[in-house]
Coordinates of C-alpha atoms and ligand atoms in Angstrom, one line a residue:
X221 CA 0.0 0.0 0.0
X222 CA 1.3 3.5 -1.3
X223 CA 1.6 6.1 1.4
X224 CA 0.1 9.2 -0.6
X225 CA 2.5 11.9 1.5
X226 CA 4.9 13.4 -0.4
X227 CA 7.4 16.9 -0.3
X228 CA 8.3 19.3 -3.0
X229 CA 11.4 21.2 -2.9
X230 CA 12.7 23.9 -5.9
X231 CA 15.5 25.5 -6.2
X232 CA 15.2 30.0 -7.3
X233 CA 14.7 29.7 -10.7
X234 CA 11.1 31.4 -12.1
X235 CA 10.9 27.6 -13.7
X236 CA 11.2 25.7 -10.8
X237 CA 8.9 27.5 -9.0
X238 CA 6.0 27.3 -11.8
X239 CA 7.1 23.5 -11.9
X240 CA 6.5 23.5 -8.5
X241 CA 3.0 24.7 -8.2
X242 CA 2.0 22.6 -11.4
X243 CA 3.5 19.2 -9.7
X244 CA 1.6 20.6 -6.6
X245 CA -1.9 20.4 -8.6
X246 CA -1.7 17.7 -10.1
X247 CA -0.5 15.7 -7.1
X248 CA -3.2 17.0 -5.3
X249 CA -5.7 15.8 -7.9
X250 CA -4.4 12.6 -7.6
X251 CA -5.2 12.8 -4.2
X252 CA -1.8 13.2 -2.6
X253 CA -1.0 15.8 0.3
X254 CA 1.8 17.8 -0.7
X255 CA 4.2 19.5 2.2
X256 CA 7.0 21.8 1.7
X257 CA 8.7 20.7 4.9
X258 CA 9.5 17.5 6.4
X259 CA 6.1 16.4 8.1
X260 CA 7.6 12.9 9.2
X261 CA 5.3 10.2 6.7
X262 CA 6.4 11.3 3.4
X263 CA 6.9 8.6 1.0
X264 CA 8.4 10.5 -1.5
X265 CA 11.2 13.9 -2.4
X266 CA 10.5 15.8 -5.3
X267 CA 13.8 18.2 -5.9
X268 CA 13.3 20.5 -8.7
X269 CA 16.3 22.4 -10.7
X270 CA 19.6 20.7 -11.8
X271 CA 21.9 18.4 -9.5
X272 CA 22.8 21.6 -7.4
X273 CA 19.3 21.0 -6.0
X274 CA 19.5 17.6 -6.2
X275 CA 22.6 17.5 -3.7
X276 CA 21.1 20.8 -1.6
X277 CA 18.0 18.7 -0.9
X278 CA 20.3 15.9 0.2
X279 CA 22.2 18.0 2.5
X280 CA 19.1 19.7 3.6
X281 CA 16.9 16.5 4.5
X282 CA 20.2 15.0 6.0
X283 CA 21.1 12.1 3.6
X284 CA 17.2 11.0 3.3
X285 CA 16.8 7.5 2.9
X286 CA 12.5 8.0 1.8
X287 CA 12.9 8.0 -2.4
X288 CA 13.8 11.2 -4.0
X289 CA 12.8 12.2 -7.5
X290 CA 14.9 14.9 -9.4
X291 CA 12.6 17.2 -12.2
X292 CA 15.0 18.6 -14.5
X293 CA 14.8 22.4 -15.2
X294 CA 18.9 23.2 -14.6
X295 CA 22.0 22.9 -16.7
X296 CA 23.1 19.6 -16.9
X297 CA 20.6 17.3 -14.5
X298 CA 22.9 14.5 -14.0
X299 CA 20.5 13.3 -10.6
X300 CA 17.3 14.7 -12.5
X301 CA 15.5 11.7 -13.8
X302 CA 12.3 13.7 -15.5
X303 CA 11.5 16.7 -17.7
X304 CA 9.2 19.2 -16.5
X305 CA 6.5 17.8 -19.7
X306 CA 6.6 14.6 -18.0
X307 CA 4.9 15.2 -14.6
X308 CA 1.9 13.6 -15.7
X309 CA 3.5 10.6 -17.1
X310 CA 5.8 10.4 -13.9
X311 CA 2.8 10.3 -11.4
X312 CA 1.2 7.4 -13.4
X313 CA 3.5 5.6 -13.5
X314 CA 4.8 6.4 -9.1
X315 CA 1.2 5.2 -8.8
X316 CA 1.5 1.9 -10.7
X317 CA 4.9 1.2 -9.8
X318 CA 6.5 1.8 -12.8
X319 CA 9.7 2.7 -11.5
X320 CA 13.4 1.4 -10.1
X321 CA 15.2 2.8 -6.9
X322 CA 18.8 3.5 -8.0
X323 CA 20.7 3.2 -4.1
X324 CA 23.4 5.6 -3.8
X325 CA 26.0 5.3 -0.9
X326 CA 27.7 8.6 -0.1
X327 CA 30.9 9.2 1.5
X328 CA 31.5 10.1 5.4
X329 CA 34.5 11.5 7.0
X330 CA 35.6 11.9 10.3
X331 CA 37.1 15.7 10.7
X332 CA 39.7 16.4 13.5
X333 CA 40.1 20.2 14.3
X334 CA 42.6 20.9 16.8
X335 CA 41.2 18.6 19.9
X336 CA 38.0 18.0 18.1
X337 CA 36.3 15.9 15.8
X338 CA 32.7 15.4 13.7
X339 CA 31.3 13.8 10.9
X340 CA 30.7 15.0 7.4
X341 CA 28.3 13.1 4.8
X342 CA 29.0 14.5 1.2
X343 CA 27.0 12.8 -2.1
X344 CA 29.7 13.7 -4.7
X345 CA 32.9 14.6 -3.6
X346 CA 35.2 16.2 -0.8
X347 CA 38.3 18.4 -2.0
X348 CA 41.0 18.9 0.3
X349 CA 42.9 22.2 -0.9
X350 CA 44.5 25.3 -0.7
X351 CA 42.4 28.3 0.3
X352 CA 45.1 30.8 -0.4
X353 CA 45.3 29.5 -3.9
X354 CA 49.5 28.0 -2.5
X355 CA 50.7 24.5 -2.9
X356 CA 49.6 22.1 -0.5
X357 CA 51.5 19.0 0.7
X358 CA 49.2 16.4 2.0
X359 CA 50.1 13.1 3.5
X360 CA 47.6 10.4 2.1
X361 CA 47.5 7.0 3.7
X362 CA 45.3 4.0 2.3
X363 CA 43.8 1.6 5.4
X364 CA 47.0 3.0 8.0
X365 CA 49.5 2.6 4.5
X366 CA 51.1 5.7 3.7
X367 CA 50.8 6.1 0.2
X368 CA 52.9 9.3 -0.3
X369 CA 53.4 13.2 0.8
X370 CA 51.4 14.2 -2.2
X371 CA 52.2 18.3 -3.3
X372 CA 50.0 20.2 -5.4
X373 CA 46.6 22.2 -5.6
X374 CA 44.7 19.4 -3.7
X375 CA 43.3 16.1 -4.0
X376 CA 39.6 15.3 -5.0
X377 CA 38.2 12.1 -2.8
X378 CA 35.3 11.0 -5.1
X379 CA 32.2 8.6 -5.0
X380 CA 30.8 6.6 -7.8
X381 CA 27.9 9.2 -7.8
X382 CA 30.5 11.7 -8.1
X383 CA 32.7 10.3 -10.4
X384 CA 31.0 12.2 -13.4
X385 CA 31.0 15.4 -11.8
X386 CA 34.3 17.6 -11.0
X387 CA 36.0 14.2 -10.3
X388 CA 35.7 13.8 -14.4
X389 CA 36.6 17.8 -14.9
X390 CA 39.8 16.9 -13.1
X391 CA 40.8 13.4 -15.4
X392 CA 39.7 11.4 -13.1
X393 CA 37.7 7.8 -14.1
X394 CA 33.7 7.8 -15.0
X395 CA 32.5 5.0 -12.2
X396 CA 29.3 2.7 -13.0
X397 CA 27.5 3.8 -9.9
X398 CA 26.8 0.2 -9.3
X399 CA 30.5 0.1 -8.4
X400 CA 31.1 1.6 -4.8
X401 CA 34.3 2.8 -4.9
X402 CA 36.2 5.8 -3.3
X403 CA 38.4 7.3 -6.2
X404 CA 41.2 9.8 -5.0
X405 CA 41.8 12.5 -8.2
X406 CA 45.2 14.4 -7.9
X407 CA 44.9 18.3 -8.9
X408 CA 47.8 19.8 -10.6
X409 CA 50.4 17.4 -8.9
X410 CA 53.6 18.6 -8.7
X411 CA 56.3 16.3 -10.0
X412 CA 59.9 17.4 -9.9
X413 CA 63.3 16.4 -8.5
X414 CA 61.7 18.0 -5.5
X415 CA 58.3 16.3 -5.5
X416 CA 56.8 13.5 -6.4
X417 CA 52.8 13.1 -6.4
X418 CA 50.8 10.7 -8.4
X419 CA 49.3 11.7 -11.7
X420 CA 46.1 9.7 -12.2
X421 CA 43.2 8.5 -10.2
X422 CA 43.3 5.8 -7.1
X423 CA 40.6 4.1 -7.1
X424 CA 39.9 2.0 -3.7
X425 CA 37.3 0.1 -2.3
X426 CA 34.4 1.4 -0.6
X427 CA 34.9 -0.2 2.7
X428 CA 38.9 1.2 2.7
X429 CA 40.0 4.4 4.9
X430 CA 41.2 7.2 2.9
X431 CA 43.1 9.4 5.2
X432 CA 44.6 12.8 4.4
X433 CA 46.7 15.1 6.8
X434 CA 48.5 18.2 6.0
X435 CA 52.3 18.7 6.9
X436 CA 52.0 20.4 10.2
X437 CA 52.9 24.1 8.8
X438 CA 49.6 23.4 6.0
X439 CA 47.3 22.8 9.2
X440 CA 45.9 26.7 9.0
X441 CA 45.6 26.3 5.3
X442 CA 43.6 24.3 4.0
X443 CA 40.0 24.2 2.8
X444 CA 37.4 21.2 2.9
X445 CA 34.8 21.4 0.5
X446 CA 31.9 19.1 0.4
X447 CA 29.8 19.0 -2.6
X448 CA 30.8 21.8 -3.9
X449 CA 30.4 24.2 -0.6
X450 CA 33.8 25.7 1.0
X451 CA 34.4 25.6 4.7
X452 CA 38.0 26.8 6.1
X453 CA 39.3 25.4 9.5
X454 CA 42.5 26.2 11.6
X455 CA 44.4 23.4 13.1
X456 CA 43.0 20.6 10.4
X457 CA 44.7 17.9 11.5
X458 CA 43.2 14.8 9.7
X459 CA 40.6 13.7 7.4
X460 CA 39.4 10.0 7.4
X461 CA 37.2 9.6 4.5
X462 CA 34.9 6.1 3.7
X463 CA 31.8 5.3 2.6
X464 CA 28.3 5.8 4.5
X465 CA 26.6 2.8 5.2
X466 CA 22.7 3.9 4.2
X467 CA 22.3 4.4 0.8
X468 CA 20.2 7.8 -0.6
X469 CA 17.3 5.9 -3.2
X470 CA 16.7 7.4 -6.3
X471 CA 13.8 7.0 -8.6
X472 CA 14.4 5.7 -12.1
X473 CA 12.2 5.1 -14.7
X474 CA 11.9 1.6 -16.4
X475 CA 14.3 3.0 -19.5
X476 CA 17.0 4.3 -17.5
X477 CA 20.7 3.3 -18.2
X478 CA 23.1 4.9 -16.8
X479 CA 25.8 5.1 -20.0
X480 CA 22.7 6.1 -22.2
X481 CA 22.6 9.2 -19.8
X482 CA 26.4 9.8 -19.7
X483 CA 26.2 9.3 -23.4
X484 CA 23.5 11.8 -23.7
X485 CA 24.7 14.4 -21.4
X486 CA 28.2 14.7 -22.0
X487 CA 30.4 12.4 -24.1
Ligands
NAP942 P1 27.7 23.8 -10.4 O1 28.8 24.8 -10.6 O2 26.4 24.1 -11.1 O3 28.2 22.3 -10.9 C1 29.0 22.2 -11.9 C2 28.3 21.2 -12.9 O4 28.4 19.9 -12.3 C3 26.9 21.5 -13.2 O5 26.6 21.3 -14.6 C4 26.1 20.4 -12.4 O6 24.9 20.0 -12.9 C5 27.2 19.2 -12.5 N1 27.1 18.1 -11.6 C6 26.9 18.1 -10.2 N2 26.9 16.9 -9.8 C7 27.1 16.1 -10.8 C8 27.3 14.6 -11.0 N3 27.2 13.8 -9.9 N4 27.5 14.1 -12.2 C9 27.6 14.9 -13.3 N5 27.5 16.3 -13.2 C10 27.2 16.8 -12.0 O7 27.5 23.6 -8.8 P2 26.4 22.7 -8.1 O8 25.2 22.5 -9.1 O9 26.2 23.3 -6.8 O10 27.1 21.3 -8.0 C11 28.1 21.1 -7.0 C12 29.2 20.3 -7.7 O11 29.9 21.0 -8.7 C13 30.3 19.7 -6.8 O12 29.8 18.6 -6.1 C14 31.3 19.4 -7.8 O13 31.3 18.1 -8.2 C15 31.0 20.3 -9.0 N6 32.2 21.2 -9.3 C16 32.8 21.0 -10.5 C17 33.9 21.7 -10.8 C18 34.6 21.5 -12.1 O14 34.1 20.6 -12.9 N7 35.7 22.1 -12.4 C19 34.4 22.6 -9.9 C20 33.8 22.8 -8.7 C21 32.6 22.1 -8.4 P3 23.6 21.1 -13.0 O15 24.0 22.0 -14.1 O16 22.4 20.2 -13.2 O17 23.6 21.8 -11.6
MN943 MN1 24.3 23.6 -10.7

């Protein structure tokens, strides 16, 4: 039995927000109840704009793990699974079933600042780098291996969801997000007499511990970003990144395939 509760959430384009109010009428003729907010028996997250909404709503309903549904009205709308003509085809088919939930683990880390620690969840990425635009050198270790001092902008620490998104803008691997994997991308390594730093991806397995800590005179100067939003710390001293154990659930339609989209969107 379908619970008939659902939430809309749009990002500030004029679009979205007419998509919005359509969705909300013709959801309500169908007899659903549409909130705006969180009411607590939702069966269903309708995010729409591009994947910039996609991952805000994420963040904003704290890693859901109810479906979520992405209508398309951004740039790119890698997460989006429907066009804004297609509402009425999409709730027919919600109510008959027609659909596939795509699960999508994203990462967690454990942050320690100065004598502190707490958790981050990201969907596609975190980036450890320079906020002062200078080189960083950042020791990476693999499950307690040290891997190497690596020197350069910074290092991207990427999911499978992620993989197509700056992950792919930095030459790293496109992952078949049925894959979990945690892929570390290397930004503008430096590789001299004086450094060495690896040139292409790493990819690892989901379960493994990536962990990154700056040389001790870097600790002021670093930025984490998490899906694409900067936060600046003093006295970062580690970074243990893996993957979260609850996936997010997407909604697919019966024709999706994921290379047909990566085709389609950007190859
Ligand atoms: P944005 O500047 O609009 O994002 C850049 C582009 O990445 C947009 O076209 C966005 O799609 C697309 N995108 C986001 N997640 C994706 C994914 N998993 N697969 C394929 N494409 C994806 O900023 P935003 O919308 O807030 O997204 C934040 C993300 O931007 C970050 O997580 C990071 O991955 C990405 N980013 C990319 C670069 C780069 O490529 N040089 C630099 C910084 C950040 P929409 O147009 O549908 O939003
Ligand atoms: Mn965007």
């Amino acid at each position: 039995m379908l619970k008939k509760s659902v939430v809309i959430t749009y990002n500030d384009y004029a679009l979205s927000a007419v998509i919005a109010e359509q969705l909300k009428e013709k959801l309500i003729r169908a007899e659903f109840a549409v909130h705006h907010h969180f009411v607590g028996d939702e069966a269903l997250i309708f995010t729409i704009g591009g994947d910039g909404s996609f991952i805000k709503t994420i963040h904003d309903f704290n890693f859901p793990s109810i479906p979520i549904v992405g209508i398309n009205t951004g740039h790119l709308g890698f997460f989006q699974e429907i066009l804004p003509e297609q509402l009425d085809l999409f709730i027919e088919n919600y109510q008959k079933q027609n659909y596939t939930l795509q699960e999508i683990l994203p990462l967690q880390a454990t942050v320690y600042i100065a004598d502190k620690r707490f958790i981050i969840k990201s969907l596609n990425e975190i980036v450890l780098r320079s906020y002062l635009g200078k080189t960083v050198h950042l020791n990476l270790s693999i499950n307690g291996n040290f891997i190497q001092c690596f020197g350069g902008d910074g290092l991207i620490i990427s999911s499978s969801a992620g993989s197509t998104a700056y992950n792919y803008s930095a030459g790293g691997s496109i992952v078949d997000p049925s894959i979990n994997t945690l892929q570390i991308t290397p930004l503008a390594p430096l590789n001299t007499n004086a450094y060495r730093s690896f040139t292409s991806s790493i990819i690892s397995s989901s379960t493994s511990d990536i962990i990154v800590s700056p040389e001790e005179q870097y600790r002021n100067y670093i930025s984490i970003i998490v899906d694409g939003v900067q936060k600046h710390y003093n006295d970062f001293k580690e970074i243990v990144v893996t993957t979260h154990t609850d996936p997010i659930r997407v909604i697919r339609m019966d024709n999706y395939e994921f290379w047909n989209k990566v085709t389609n969107k950007f190859l």
